[in-house]
Coordinates of C-alpha atoms in Angstrom, one line a residue:
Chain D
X1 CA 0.0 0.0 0.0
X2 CA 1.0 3.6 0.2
X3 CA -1.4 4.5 3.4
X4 CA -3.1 7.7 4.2
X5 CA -1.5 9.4 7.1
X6 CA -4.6 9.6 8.7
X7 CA -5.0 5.5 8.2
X8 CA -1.5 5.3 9.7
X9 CA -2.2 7.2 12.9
X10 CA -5.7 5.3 13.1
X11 CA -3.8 1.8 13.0
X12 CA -1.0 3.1 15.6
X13 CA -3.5 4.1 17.8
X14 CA -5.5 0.5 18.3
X15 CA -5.1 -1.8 21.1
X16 CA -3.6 -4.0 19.3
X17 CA -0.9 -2.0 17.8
X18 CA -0.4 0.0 20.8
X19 CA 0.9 -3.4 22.8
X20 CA 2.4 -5.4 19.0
X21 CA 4.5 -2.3 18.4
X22 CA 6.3 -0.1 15.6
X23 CA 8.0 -3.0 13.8
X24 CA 5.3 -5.4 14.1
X25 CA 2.7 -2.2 12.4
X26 CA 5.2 -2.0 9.1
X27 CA 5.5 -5.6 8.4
X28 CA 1.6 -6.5 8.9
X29 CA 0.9 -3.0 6.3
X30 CA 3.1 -3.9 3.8
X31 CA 1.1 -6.3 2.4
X32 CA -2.1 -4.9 3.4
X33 CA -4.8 -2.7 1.3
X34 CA -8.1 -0.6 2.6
X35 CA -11.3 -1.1 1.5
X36 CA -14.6 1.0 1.1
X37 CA -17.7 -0.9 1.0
X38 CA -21.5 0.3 1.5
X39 CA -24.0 -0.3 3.9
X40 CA -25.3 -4.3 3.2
X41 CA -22.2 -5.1 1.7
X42 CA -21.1 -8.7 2.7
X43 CA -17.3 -8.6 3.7
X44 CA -16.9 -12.4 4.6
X45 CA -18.9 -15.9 4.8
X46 CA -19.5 -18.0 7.7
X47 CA -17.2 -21.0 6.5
X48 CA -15.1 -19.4 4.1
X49 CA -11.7 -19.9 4.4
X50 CA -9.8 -16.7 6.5
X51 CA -7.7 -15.8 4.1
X52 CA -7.9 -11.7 5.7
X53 CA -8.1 -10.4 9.4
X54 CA -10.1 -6.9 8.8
X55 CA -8.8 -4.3 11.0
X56 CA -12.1 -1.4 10.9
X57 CA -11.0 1.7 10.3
X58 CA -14.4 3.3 9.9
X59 CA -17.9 2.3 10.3
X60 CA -19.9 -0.6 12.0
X61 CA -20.1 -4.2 11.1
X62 CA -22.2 -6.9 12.6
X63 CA -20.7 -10.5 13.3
X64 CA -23.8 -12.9 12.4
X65 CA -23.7 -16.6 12.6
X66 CA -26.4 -19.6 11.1
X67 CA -27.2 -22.6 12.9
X68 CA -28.0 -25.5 10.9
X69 CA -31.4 -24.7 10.0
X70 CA -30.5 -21.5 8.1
X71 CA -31.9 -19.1 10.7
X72 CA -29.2 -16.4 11.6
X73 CA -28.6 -14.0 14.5
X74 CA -25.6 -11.1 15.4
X75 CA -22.9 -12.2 17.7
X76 CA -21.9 -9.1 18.0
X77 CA -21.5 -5.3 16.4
X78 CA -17.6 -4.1 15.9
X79 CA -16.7 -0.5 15.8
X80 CA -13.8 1.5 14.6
X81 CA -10.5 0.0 15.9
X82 CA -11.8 -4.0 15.9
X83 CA -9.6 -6.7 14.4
X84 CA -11.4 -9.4 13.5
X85 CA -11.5 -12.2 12.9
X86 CA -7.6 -13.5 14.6
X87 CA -9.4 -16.8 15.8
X88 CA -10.0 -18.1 12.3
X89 CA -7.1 -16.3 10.6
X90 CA -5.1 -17.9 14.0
X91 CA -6.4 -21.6 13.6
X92 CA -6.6 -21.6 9.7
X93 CA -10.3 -22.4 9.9
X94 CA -13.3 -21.2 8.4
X95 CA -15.2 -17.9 9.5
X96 CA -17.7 -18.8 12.3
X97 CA -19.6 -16.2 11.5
X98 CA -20.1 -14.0 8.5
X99 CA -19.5 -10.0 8.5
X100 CA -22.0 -7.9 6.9
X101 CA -20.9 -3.7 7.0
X102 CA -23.9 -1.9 8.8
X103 CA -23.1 1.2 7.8
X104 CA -20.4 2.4 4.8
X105 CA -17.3 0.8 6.5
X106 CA -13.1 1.4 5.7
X107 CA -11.5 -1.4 6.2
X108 CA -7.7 -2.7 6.5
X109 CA -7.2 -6.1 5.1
X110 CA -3.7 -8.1 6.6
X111 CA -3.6 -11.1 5.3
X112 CA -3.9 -14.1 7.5
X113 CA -0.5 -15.7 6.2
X114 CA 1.5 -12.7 7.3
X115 CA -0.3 -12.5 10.6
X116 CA 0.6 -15.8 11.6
X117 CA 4.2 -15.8 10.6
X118 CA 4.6 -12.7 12.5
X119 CA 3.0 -14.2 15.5
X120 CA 5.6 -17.1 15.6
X121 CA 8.7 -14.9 14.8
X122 CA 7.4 -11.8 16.7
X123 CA 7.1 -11.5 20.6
X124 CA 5.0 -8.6 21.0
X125 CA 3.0 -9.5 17.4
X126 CA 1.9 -12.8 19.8
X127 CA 1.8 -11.0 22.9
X128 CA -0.7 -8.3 21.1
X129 CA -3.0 -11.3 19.5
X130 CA -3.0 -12.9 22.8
X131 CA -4.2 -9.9 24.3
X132 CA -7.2 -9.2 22.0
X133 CA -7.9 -13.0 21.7
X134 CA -8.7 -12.5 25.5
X135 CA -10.6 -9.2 25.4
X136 CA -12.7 -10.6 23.0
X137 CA -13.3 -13.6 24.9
X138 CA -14.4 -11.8 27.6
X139 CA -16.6 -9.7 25.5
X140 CA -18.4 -13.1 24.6
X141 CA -18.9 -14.2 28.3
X142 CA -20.1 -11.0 29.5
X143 CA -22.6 -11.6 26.5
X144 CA -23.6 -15.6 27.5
X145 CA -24.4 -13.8 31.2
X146 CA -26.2 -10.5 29.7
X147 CA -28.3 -13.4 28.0
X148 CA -29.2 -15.7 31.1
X149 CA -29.3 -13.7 33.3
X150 CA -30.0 -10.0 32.8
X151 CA -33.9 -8.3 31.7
X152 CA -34.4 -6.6 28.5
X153 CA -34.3 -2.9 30.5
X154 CA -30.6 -4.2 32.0
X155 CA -29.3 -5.3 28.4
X156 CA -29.9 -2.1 26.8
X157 CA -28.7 0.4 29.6
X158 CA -25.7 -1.7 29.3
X159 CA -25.0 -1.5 25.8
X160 CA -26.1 2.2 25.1
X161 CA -23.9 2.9 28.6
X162 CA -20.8 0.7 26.7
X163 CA -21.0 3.7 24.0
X164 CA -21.0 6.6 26.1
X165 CA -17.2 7.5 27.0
X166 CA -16.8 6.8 30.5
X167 CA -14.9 9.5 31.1
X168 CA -18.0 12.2 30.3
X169 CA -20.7 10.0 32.0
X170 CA -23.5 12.1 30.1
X171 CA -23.5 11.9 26.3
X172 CA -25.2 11.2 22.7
X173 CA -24.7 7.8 21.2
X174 CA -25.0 7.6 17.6
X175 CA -26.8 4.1 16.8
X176 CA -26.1 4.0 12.9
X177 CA -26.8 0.4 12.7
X178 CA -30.4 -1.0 12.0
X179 CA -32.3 -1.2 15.0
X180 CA -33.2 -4.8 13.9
X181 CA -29.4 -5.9 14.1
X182 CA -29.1 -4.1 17.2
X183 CA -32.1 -6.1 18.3
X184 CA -30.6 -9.4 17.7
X185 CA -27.2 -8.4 19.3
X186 CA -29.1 -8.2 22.5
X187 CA -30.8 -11.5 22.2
X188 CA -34.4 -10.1 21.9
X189 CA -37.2 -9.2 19.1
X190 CA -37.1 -5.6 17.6
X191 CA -40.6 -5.0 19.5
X192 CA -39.0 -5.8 22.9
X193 CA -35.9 -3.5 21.7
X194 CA -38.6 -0.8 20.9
X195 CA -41.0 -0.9 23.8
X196 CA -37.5 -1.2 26.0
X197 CA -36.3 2.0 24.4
X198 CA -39.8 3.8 25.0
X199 CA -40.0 2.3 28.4
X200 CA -36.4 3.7 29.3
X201 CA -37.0 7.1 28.0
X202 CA -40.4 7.3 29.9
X203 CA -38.4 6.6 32.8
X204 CA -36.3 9.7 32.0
X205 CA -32.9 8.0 31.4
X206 CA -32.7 8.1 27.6
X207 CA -34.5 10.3 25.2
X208 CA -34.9 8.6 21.9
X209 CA -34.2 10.2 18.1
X210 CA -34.4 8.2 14.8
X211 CA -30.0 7.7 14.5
X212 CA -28.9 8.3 17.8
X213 CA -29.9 8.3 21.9
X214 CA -28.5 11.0 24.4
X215 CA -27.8 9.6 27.6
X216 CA -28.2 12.6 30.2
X217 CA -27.0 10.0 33.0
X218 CA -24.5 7.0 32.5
X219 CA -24.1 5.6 36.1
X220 CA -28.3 6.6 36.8
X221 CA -29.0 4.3 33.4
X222 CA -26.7 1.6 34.7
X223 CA -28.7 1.4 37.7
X224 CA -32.0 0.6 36.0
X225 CA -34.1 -2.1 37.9
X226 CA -35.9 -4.6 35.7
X227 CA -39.8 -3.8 35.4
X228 CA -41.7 -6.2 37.3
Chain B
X1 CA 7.3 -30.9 42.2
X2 CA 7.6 -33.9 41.9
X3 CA 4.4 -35.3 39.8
X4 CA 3.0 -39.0 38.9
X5 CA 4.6 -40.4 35.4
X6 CA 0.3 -40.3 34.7
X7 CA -0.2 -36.8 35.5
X8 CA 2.8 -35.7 33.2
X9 CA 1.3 -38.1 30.5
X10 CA -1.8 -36.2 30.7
X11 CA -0.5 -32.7 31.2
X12 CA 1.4 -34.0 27.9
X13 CA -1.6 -35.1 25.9
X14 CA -3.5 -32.5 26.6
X15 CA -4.2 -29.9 23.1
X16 CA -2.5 -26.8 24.5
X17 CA 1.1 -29.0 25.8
X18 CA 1.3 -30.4 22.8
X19 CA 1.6 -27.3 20.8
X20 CA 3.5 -25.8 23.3
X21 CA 6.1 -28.1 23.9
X22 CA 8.2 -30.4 26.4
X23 CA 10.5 -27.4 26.8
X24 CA 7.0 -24.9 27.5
X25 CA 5.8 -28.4 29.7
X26 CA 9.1 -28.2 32.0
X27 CA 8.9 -24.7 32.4
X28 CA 5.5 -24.5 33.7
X29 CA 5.2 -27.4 35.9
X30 CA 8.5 -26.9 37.6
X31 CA 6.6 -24.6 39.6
X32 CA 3.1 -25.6 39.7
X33 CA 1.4 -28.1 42.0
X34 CA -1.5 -30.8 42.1
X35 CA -4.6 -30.1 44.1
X36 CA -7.4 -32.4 44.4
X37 CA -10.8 -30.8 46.3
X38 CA -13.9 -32.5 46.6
X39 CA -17.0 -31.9 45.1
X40 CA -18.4 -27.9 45.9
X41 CA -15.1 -26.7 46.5
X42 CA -14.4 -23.1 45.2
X43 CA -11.6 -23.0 43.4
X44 CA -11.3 -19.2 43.2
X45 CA -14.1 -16.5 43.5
X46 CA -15.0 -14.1 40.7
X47 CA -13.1 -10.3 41.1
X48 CA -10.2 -12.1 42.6
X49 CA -6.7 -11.7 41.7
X50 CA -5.4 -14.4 38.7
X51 CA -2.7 -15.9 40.4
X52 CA -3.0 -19.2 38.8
X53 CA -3.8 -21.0 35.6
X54 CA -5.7 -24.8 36.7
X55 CA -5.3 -27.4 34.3
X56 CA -8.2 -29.7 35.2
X57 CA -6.2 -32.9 35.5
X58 CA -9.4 -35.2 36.9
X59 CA -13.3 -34.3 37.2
X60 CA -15.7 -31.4 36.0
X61 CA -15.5 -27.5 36.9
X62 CA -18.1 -25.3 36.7
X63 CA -17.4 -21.7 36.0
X64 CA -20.4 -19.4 36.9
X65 CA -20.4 -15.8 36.9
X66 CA -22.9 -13.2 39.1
X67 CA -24.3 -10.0 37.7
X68 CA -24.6 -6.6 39.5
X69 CA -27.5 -8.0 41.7
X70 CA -25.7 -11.3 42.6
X71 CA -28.1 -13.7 40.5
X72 CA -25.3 -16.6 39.4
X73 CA -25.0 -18.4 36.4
X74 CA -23.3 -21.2 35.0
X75 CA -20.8 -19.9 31.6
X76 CA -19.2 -23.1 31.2
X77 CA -18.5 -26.7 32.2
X78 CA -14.7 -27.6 32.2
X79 CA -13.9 -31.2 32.1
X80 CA -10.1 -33.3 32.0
X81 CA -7.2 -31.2 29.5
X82 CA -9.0 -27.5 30.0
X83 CA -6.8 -25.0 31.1
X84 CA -8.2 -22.1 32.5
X85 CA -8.8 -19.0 33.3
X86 CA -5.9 -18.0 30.7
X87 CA -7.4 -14.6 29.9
X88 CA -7.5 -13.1 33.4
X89 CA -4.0 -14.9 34.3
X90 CA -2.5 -12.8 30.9
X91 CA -3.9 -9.8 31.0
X92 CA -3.4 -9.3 35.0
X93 CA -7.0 -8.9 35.0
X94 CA -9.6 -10.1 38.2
X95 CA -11.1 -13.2 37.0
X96 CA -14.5 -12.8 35.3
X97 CA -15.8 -15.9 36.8
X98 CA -15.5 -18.0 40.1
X99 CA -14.7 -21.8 39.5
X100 CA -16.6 -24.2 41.6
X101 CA -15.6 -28.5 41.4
X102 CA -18.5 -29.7 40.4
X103 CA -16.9 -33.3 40.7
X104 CA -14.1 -34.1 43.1
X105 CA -11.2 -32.7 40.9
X106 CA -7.8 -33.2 40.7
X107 CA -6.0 -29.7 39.5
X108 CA -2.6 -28.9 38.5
X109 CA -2.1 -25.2 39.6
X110 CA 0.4 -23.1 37.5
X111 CA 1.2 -19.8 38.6
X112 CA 0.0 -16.9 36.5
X113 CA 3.8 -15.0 36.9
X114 CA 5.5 -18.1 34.9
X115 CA 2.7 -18.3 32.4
X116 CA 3.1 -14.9 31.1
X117 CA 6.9 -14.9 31.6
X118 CA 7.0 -17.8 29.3
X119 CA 4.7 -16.5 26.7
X120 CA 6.7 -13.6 26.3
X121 CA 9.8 -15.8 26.1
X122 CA 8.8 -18.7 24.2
X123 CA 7.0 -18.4 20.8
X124 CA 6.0 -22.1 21.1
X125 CA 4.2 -21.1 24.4
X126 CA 2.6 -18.0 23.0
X127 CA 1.6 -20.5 19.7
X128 CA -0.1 -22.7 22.2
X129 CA -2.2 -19.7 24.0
X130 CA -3.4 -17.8 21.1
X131 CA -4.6 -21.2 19.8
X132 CA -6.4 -21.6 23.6
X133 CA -8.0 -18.6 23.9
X134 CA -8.9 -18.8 20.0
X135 CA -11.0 -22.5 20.8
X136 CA -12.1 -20.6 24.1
X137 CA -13.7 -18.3 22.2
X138 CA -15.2 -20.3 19.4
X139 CA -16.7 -22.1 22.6
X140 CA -18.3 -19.0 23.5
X141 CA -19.2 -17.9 20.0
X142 CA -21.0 -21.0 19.7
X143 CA -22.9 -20.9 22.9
X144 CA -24.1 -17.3 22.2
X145 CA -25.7 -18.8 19.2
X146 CA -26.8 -21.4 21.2
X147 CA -29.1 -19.0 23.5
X148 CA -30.1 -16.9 20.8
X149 CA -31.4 -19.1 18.0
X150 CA -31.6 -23.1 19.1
X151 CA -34.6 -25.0 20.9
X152 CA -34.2 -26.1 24.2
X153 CA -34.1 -29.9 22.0
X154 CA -31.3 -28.9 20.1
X155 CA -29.5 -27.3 23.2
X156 CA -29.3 -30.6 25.1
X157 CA -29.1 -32.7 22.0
X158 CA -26.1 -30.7 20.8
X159 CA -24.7 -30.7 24.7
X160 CA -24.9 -34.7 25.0
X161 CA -23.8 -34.9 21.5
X162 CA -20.3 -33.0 22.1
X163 CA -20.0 -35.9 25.0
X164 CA -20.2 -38.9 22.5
X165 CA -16.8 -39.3 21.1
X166 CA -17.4 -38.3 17.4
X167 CA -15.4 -41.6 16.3
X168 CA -17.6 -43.1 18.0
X169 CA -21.1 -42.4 16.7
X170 CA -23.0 -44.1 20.2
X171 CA -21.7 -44.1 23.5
X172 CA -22.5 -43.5 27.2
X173 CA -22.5 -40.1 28.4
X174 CA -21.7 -39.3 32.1
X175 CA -23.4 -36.5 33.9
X176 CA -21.5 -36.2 37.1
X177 CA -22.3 -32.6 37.5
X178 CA -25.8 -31.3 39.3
X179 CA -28.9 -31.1 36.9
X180 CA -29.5 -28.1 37.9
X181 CA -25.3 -26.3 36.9
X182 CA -26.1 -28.2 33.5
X183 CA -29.3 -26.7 32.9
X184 CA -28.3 -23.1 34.2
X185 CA -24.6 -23.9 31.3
X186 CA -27.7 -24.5 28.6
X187 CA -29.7 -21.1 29.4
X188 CA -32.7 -23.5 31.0
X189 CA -34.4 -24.2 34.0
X190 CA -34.2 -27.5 35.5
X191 CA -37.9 -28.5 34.6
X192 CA -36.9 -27.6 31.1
X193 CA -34.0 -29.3 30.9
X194 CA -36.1 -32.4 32.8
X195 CA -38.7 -32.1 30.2
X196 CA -36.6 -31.8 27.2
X197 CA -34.6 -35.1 28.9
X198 CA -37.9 -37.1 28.7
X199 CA -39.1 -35.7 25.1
X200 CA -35.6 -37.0 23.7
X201 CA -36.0 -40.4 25.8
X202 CA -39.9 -40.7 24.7
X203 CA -38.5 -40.0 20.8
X204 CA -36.2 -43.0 21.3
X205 CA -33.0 -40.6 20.9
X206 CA -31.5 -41.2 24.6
X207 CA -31.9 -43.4 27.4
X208 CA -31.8 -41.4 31.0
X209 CA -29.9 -42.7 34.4
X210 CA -29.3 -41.0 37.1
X211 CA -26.0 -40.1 36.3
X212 CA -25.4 -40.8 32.6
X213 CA -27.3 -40.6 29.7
X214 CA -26.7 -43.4 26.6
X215 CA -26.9 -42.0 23.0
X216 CA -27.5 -44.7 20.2
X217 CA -27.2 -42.8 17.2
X218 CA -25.0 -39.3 17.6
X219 CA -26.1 -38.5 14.2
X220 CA -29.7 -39.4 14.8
X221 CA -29.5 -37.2 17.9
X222 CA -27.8 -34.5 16.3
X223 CA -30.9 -34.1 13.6
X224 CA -34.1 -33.4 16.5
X225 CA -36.5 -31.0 15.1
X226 CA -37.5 -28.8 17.7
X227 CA -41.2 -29.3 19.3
X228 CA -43.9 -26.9 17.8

């Protein structure tokens, strides 16, 4: 590639290249390109072969898996900064889980070949993967208990609280993404994510507007008690 | 220590030792230990410190988690090779979920410190942990899709299944663990997973004992159509 500046300082600034390093960042973009794709646009198949790990640089994109009857759900919704998906492009297996770009999305491609290499020649490249293979894990727990255990009110506050900046407390989150996908990422029916919405902003916590939500109270939303 | 010739054997069959290596194996178990706790033991408590990695050596752990209003749930069952909780041991973190013998267990305990140490050290160790936390995730991926889209059939058909030994096709499962920490690991109550238990055995697909379950036909098991 030759990479936008801006692309450059995007990449540095990640998680993952904060902890995998300078060296580690120029031998994984060499061989890399970006992509622009439109909302809808399918970037992967559940099953294909990883050949890429996709490193967003703009954008949203939903994770959504079939079981074996052909129905499909999201696993989960990715936002600037994600690489995804190193379990796949790690293992050399298929995708377990397609990626569908829910809003237009820029994208850094690394190819799976030169990730792994640098993994087994590179200590901070496997030190960096290791580190994001277990955020991401516990991203997928905190979702399995969000499902058993917590109400439909809890779920949302959560997720809407995840996108305010901690540091402010009080915000407006932009929800780009189709409120149906946002529906199945929390496990319920776009009705329940709808009369949850209207319930929380009766309550006062939220108030509601067609693309985003403004939160005037993170920690008060975070302390919603499920209806009865 | 010094350890059993049977407990190195299995510490040296299990998947993550034998990517990582003898060299990776001496390292760690120089200064780890065996523990063997009976049945309700907990092994560590959720928000505490990761001192150690446990390689289950003998028996079944349960890992259960508690939300913000102490309601407990079980994230996963653990049985004989798993190596756990690698993401809170490498990334310094509190666990995310207490561990509780759900069996009497037999435990090799190997102190975080050395783990992480050695990753950093030893690309054949780091190999072996990205491809752990990469399964550990898939686990999760899987059970997400689980809760979200399958029938309380297919849950506990797909759960028994995973028992069978797939080279097997028909086996004997054992259910050592409490009805109630399977059912709460499949997103159920106990009277659905009861229920479900006797649909399966009235549709010829399982025989129930008290503490194992046989399966004639994996494949056969593996096809229930969920009740309408």
């Amino acid at each position: 590639m030759p990479e936008r500046p801006q692309t450059i300082e995007l990449v540095r600034r990640t998680a993952f290249f904060a902890t995998a390093g300078e060296a580690a960042m120029a031998r994984l973009l060499r061989p890399s390109f970006t992509q622009v794709l439109p909302r809808g646009a399918v970037m992967f198949e559940q099953h294909q072969q990883a050949d890429f790990l996709h490193l967003l640089l703009e954008g949203s994109v939903g994770l959504m898996a079939r079981d074996e009857t052909g129905a499909e759900t999201v696993v989960e919704i990715f936002g600037p900064g994600e690489l995804f998906l190193a379990p796949a492009a790690i293992l050399q297996l298929p995708y377990l889980a397609s990626a569908t770009a829910l809003t237009e999305v820029r994208v850094l491609m690394l190819p799976s070949e030169v990730f792994r290499d640098g993994i087994a020649q590179d200590p901070a490249l496997a030190r960096a993967a290791v580190e994001l293979l277990a955020r991401h894990w516990r991203l997928m727990v905190d979702q399995v208990v969000d499902l058993k255990l917590r109400s439909a009110e809890r779920r949302v506050a959560r997720f809407l609280a995840r996108r305010v900046a901690e540091d402010h407390g009080t915000g407006s989150v932009a929800l780009p993404e189709p409120r149906g996908t946002i529906a199945a990422r929390l496990g319920m029916t776009p009705e329940t994510l709808s009369r949850t919405l209207a319930g929380l902003e009766a309550a006062g916590l939220i108030r509601v507007f067609p693309r985003r939500i403004d939160v005037p109270d993170r920690e008060k939303l975070l302390r919603v008690a499920p209806k009865k």
